[in-house]
mmCIF file of N, CA and C in Angstrom:
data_model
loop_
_atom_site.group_PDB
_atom_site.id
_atom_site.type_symbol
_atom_site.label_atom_id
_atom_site.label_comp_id
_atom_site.label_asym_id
_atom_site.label_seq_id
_atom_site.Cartn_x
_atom_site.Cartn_y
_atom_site.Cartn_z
ATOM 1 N N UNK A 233 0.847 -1.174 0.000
ATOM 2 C CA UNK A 233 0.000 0.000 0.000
ATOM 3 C C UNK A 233 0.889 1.232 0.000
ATOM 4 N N UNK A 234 0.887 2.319 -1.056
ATOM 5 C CA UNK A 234 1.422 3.006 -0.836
ATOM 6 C C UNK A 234 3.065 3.115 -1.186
ATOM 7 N N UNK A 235 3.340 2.140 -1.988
ATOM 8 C CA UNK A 235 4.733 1.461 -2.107
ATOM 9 C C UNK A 235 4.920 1.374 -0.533
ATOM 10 N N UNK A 236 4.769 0.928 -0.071
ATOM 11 C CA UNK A 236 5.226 -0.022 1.836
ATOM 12 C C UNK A 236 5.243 -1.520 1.355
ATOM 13 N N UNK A 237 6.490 -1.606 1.529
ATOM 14 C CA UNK A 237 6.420 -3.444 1.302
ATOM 15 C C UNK A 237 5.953 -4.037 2.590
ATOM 16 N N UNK A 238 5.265 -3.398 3.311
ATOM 17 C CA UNK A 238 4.982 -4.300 4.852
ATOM 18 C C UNK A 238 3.987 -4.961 3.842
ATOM 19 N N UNK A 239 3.782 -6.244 4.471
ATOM 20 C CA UNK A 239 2.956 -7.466 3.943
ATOM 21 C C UNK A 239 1.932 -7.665 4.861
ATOM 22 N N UNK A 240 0.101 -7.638 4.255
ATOM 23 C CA UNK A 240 -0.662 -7.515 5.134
ATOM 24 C C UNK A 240 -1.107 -9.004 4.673
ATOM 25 N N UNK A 241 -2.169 -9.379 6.116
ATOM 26 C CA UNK A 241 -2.658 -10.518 5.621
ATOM 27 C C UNK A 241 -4.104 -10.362 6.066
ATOM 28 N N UNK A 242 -5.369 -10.924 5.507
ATOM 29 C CA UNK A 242 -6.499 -10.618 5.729
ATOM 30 C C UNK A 242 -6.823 -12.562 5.572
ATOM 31 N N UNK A 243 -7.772 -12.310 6.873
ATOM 32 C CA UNK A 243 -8.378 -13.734 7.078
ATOM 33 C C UNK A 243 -9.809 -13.094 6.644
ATOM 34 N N UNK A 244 -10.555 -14.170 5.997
ATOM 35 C CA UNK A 244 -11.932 -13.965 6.039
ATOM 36 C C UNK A 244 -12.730 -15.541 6.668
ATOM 37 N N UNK A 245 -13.920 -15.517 7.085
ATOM 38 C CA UNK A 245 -14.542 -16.592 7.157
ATOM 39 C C UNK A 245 -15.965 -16.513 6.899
ATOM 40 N N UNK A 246 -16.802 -16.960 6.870
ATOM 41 C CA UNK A 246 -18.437 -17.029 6.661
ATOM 42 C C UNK A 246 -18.657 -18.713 6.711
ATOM 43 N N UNK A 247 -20.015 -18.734 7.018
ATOM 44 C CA UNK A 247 -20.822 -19.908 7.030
ATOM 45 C C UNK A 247 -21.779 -19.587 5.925
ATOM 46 N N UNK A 248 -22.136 -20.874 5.105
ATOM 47 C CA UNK A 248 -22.889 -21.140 3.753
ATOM 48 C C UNK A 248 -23.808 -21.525 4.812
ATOM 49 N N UNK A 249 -25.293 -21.419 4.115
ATOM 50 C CA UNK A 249 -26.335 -22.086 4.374
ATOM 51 C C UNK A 249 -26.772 -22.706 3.392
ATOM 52 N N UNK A 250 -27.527 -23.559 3.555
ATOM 53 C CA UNK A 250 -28.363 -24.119 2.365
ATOM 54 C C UNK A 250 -29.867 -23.999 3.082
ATOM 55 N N UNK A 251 -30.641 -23.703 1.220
ATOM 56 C CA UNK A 251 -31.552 -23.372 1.656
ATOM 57 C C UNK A 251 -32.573 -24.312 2.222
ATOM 58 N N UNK A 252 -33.204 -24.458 2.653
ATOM 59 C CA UNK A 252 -34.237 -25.146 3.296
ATOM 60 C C UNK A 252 -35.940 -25.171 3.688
ATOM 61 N N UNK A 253 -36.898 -25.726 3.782
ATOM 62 C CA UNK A 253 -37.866 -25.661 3.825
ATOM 63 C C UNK A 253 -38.276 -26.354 5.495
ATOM 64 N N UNK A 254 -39.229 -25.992 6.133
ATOM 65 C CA UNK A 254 -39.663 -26.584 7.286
ATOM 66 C C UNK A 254 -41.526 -26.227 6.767
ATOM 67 N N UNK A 255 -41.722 -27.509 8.166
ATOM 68 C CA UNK A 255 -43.243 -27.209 7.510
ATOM 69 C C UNK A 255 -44.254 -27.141 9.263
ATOM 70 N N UNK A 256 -45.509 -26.644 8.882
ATOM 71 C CA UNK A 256 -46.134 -26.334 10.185
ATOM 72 C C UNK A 256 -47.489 -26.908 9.920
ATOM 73 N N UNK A 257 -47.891 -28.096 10.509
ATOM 74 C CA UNK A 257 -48.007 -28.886 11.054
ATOM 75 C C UNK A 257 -46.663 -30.005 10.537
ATOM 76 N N UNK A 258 -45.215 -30.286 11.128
ATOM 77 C CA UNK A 258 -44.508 -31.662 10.220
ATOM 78 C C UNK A 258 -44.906 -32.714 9.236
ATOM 79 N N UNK A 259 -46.116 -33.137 10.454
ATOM 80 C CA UNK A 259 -46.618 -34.084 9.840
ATOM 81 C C UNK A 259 -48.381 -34.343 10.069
ATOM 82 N N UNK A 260 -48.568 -34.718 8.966
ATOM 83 C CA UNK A 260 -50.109 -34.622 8.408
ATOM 84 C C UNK A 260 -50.603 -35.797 8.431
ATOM 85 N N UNK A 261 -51.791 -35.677 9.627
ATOM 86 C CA UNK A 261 -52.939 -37.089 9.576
ATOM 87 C C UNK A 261 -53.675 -36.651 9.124
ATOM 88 N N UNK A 262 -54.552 -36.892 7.556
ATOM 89 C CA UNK A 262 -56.164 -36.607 7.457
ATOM 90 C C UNK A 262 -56.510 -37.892 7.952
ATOM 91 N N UNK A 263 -58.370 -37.526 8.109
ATOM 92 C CA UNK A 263 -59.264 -37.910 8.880
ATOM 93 C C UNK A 263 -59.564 -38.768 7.978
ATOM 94 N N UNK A 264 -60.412 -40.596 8.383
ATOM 95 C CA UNK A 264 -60.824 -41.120 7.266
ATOM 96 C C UNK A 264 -62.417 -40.156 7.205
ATOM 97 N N UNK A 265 -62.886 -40.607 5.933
ATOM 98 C CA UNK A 265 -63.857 -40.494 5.676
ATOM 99 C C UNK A 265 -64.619 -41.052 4.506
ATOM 100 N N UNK A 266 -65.526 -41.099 4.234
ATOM 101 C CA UNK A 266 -66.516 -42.226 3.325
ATOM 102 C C UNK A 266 -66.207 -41.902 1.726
ATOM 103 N N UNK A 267 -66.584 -43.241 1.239
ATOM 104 C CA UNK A 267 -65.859 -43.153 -0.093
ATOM 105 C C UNK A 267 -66.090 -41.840 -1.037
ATOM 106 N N UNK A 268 -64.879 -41.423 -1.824
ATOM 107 C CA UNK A 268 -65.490 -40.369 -2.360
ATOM 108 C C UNK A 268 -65.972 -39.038 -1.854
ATOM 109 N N UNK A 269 -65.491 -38.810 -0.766
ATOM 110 C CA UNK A 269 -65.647 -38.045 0.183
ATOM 111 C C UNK A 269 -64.466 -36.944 -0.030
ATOM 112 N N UNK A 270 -64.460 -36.095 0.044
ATOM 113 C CA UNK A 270 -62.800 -34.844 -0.311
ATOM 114 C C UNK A 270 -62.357 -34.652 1.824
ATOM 115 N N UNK A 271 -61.368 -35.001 1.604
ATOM 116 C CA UNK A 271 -60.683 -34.204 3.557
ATOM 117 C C UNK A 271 -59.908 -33.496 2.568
ATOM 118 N N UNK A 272 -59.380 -32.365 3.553
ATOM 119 C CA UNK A 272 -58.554 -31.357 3.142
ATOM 120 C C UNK A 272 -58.406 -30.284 4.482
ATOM 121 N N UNK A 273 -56.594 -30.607 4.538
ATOM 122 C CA UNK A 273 -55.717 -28.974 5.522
ATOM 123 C C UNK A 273 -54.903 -28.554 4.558
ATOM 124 N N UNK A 274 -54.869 -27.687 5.327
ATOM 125 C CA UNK A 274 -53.637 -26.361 5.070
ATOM 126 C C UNK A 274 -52.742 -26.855 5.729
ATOM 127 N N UNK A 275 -50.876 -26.775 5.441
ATOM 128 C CA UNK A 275 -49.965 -26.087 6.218
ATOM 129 C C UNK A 275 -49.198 -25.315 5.830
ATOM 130 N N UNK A 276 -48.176 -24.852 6.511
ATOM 131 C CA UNK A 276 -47.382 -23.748 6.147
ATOM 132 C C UNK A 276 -46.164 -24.503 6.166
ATOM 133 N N UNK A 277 -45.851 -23.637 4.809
ATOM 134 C CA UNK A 277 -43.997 -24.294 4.217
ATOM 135 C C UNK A 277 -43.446 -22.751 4.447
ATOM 136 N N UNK A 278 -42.780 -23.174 5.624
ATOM 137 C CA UNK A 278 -41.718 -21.990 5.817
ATOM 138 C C UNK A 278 -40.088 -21.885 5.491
ATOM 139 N N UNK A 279 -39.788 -21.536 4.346
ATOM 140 C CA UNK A 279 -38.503 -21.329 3.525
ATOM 141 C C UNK A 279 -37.348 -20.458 4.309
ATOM 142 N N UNK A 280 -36.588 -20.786 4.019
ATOM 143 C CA UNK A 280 -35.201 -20.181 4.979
ATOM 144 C C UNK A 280 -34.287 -20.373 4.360
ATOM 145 N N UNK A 281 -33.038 -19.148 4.357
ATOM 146 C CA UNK A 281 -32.251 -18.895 3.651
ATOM 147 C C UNK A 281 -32.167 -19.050 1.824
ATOM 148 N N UNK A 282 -33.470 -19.034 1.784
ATOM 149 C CA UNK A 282 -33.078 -18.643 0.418
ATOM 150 C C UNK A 282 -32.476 -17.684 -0.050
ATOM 151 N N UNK A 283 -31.690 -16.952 -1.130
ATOM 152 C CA UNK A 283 -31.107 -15.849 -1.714
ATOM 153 C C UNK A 283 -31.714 -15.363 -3.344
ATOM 154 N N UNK A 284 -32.546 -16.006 -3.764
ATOM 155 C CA UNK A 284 -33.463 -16.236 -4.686
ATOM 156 C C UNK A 284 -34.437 -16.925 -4.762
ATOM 157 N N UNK A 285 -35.130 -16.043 -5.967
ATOM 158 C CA UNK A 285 -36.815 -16.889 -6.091
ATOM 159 C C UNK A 285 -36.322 -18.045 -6.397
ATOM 160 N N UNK A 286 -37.309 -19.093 -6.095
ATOM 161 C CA UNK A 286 -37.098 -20.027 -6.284
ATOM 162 C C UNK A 286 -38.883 -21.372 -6.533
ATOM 163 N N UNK A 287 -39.103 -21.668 -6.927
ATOM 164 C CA UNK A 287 -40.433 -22.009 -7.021
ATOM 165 C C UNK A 287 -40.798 -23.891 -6.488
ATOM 166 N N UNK A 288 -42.011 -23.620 -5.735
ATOM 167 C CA UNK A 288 -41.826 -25.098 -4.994
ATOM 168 C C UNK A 288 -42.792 -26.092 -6.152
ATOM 169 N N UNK A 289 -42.399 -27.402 -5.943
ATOM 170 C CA UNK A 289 -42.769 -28.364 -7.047
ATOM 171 C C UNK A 289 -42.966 -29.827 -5.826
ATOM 172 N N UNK A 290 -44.385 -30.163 -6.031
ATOM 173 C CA UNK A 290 -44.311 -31.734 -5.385
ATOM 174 C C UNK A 290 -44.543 -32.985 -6.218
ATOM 175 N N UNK A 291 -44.361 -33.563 -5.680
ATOM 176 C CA UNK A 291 -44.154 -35.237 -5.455
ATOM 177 C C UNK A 291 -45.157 -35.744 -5.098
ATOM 178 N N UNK A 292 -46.426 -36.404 -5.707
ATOM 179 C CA UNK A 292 -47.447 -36.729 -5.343
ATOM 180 C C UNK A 292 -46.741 -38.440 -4.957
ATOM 181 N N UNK A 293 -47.271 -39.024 -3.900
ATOM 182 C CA UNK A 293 -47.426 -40.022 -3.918
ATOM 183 C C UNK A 293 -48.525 -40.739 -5.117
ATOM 184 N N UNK A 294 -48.214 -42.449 -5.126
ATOM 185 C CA UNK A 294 -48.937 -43.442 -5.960
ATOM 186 C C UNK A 294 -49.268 -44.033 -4.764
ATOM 187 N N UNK A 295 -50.816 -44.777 -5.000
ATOM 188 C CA UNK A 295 -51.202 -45.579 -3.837
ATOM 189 C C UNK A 295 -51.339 -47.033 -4.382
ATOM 190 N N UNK A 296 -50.660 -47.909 -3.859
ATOM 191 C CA UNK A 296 -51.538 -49.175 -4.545
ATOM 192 C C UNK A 296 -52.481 -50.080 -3.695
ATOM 193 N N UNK A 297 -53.750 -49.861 -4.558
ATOM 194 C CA UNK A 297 -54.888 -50.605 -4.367
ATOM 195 C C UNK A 297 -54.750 -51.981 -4.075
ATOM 196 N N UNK A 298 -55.503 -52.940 -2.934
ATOM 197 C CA UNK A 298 -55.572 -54.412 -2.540
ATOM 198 C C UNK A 298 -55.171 -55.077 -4.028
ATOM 199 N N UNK A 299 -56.254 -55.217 -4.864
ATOM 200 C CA UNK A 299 -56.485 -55.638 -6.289
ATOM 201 C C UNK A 299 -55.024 -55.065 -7.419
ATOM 202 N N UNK A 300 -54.097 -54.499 -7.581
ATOM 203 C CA UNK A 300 -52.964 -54.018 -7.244
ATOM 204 C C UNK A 300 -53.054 -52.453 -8.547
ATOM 205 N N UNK A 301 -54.037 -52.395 -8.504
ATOM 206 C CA UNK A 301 -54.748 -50.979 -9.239
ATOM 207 C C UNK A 301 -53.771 -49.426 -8.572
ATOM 208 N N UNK A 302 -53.266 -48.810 -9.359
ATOM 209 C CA UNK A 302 -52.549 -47.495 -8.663
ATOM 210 C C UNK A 302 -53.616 -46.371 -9.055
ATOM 211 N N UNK A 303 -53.513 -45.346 -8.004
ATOM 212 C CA UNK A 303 -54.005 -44.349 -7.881
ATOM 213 C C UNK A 303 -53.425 -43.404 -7.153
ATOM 214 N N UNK A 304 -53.961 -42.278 -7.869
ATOM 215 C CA UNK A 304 -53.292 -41.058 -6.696
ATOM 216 C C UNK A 304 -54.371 -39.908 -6.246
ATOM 217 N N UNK A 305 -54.742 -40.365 -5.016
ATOM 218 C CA UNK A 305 -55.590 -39.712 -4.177
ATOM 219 C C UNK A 305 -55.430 -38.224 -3.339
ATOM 220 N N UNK A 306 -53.991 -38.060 -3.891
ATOM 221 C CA UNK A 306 -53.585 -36.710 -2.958
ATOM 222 C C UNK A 306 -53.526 -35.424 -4.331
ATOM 223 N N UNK A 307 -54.024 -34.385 -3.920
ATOM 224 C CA UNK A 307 -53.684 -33.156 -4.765
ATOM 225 C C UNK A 307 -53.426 -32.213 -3.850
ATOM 226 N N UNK A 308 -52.694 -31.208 -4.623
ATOM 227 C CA UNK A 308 -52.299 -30.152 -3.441
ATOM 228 C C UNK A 308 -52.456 -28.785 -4.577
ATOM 229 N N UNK A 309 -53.166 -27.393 -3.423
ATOM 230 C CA UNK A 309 -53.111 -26.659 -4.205
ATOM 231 C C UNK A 309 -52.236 -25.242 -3.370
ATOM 232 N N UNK A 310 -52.021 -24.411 -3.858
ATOM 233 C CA UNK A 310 -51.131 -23.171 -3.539
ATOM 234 C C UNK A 310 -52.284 -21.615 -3.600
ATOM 235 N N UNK A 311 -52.571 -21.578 -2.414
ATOM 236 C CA UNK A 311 -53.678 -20.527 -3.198
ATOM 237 C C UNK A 311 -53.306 -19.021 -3.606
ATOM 238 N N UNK A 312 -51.723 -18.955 -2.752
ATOM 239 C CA UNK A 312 -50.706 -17.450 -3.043
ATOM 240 C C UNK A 312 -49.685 -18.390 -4.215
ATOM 241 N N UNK A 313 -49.701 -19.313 -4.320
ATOM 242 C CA UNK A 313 -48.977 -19.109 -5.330
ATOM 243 C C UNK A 313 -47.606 -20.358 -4.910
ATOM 244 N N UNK A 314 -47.032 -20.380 -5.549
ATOM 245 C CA UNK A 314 -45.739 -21.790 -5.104
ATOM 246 C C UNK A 314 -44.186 -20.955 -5.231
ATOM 247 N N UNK A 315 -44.404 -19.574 -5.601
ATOM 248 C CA UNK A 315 -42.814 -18.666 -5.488
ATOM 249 C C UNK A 315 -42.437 -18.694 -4.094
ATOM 250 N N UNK A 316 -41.392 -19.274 -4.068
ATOM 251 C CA UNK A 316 -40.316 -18.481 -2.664
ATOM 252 C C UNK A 316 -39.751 -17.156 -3.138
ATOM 253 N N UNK A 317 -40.183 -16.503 -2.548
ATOM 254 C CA UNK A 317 -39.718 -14.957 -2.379
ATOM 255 C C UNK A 317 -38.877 -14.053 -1.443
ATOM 256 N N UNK A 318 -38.072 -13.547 -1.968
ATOM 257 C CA UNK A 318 -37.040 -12.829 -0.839
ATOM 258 C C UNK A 318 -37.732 -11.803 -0.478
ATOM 259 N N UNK A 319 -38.131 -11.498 0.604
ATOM 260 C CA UNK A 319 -38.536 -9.665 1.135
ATOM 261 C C UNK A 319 -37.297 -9.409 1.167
ATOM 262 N N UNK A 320 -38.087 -7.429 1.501
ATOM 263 C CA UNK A 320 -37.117 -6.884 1.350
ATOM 264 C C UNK A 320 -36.315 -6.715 3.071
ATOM 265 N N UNK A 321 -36.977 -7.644 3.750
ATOM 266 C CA UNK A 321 -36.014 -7.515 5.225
ATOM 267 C C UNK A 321 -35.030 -9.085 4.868
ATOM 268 N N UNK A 322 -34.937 -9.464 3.880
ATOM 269 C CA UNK A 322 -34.470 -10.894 3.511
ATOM 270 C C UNK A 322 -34.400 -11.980 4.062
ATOM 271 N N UNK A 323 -36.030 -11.971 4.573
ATOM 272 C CA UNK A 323 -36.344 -13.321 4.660
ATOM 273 C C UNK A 323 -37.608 -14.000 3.716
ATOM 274 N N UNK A 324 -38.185 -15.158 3.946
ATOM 275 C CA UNK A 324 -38.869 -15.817 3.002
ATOM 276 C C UNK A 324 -40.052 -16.284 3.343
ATOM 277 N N UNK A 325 -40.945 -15.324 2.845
ATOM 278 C CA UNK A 325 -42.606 -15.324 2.745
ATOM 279 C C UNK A 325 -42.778 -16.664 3.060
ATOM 280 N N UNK A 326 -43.395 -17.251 4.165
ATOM 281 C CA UNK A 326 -44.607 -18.513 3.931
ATOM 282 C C UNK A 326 -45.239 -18.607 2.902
ATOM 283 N N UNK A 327 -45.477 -19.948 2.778
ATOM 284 C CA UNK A 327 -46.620 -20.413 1.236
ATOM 285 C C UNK A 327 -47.470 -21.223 2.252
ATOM 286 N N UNK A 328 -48.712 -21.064 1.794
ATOM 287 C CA UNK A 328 -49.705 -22.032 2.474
ATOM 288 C C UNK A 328 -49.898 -23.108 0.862
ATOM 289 N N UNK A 329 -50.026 -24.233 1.706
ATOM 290 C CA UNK A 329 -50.275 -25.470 0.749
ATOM 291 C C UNK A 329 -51.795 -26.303 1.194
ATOM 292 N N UNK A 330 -52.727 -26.298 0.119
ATOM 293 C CA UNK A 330 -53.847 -27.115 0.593
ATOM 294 C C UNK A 330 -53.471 -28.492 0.093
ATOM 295 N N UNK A 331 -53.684 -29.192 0.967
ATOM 296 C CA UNK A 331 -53.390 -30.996 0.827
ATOM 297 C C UNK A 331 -54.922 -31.543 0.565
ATOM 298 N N UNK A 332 -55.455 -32.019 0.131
ATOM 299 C CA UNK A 332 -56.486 -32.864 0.100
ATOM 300 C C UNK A 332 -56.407 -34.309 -0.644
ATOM 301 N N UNK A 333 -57.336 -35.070 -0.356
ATOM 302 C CA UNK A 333 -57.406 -36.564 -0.236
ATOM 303 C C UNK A 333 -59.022 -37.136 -0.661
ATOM 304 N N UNK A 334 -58.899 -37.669 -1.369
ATOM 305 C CA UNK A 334 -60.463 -38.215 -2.214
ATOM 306 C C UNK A 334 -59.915 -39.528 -2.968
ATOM 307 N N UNK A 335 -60.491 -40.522 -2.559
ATOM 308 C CA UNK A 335 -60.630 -41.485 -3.410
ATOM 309 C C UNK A 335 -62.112 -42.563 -3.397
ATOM 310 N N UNK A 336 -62.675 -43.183 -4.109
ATOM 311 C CA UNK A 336 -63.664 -43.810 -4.590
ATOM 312 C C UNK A 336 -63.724 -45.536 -3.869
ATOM 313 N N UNK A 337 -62.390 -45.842 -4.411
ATOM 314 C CA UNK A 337 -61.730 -47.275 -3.060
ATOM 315 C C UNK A 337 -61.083 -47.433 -1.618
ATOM 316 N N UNK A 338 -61.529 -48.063 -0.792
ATOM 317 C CA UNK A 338 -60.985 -48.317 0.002
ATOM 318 C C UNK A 338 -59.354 -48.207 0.423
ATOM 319 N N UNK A 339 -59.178 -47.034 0.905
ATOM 320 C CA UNK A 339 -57.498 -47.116 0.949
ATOM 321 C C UNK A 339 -56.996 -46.665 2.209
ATOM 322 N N UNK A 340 -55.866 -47.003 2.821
ATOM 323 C CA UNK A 340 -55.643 -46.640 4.196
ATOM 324 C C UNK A 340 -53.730 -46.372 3.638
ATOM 325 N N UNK A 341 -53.373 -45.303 3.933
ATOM 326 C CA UNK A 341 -51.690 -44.707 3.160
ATOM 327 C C UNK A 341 -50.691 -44.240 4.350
ATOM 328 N N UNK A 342 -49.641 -44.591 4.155
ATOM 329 C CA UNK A 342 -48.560 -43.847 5.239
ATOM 330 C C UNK A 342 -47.506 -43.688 3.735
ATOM 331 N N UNK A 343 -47.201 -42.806 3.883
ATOM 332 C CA UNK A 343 -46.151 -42.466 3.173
ATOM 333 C C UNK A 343 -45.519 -40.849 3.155
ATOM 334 N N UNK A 344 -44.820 -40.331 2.103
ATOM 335 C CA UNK A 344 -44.610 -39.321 1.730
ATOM 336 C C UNK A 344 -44.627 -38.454 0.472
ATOM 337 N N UNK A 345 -44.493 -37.221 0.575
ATOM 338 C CA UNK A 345 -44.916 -36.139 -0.238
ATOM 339 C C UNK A 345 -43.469 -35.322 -0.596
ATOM 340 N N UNK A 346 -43.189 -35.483 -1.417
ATOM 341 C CA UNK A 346 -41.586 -34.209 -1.297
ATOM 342 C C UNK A 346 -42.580 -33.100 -2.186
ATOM 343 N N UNK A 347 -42.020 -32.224 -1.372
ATOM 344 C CA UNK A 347 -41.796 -30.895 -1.666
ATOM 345 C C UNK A 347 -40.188 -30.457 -2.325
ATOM 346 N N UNK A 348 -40.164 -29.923 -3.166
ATOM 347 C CA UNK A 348 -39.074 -29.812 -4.284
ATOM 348 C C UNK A 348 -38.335 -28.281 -4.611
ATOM 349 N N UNK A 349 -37.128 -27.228 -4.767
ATOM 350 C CA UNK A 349 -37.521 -26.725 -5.016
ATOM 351 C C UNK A 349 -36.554 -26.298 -6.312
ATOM 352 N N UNK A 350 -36.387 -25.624 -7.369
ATOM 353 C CA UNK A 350 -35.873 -25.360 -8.521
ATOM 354 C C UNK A 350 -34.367 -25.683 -8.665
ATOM 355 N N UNK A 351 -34.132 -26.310 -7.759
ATOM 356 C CA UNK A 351 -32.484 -26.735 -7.628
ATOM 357 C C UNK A 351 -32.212 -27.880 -7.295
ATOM 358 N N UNK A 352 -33.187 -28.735 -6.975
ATOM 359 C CA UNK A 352 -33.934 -30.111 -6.588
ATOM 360 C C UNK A 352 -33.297 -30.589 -5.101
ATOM 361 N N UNK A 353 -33.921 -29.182 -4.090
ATOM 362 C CA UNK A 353 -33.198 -29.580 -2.700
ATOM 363 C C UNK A 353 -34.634 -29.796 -1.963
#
């Protein structure tokens, strides 16, 4: 600096995050109910550390029927929308997700649902 040959040294450090999703209720029991019948909740997918939009994408489960017939009884809808969004205090808007469940046969399911998001984390 300055023609000064003194020799400086600069440390830097930071922690990466990756981004992540959490959800409110974790985990989801619907109620039975009679054939052909629609159940349906809400929860909240709360996004963290994102640094960009980023848009959420699911994973429907397949169910297989006694008789070994597949179906998929789960739909999900977004009623704001499926963008992760940065505010401007930089954090990341909740998305509410409606889950619902209708099927015509007899079915009883444990499984899972991924939630996805444009980078496939």
């Amino acid at each position: 600096l300055n023609d000064n040959p003194s020799h400086y040294k600069i440390t830097l450090s930071g922690t990466v995050k990756s981004p992540k999703l959490n959800f409110d209720p974790p985990f989801l029991m619907l109620m039975p109910v009679p054939l052909d019948v629609k159940t349906e909740t809400a929860i909240n997918i709360i996004p963290q550390d994102y640094l960009r939009q980023s848009q959420i994408q699911v994973e429907l489960p397949e169910v297989e029927l006694e008789d070994g017939d597949r179906i998929y009884p789960f739909s999900v809808q977004f009623p704001e929308g499926q963008d992760i969004v940065l505010s401007s205090d930089s954090t990341n808007k909740e998305l509410i997700c409606h889950i619902s469940f209708r099927s015509s046969r007899p079915v009883s399911f444990l499984g899972s649902m991924f939630f996805i998001d444009e980078e496939g984390n």
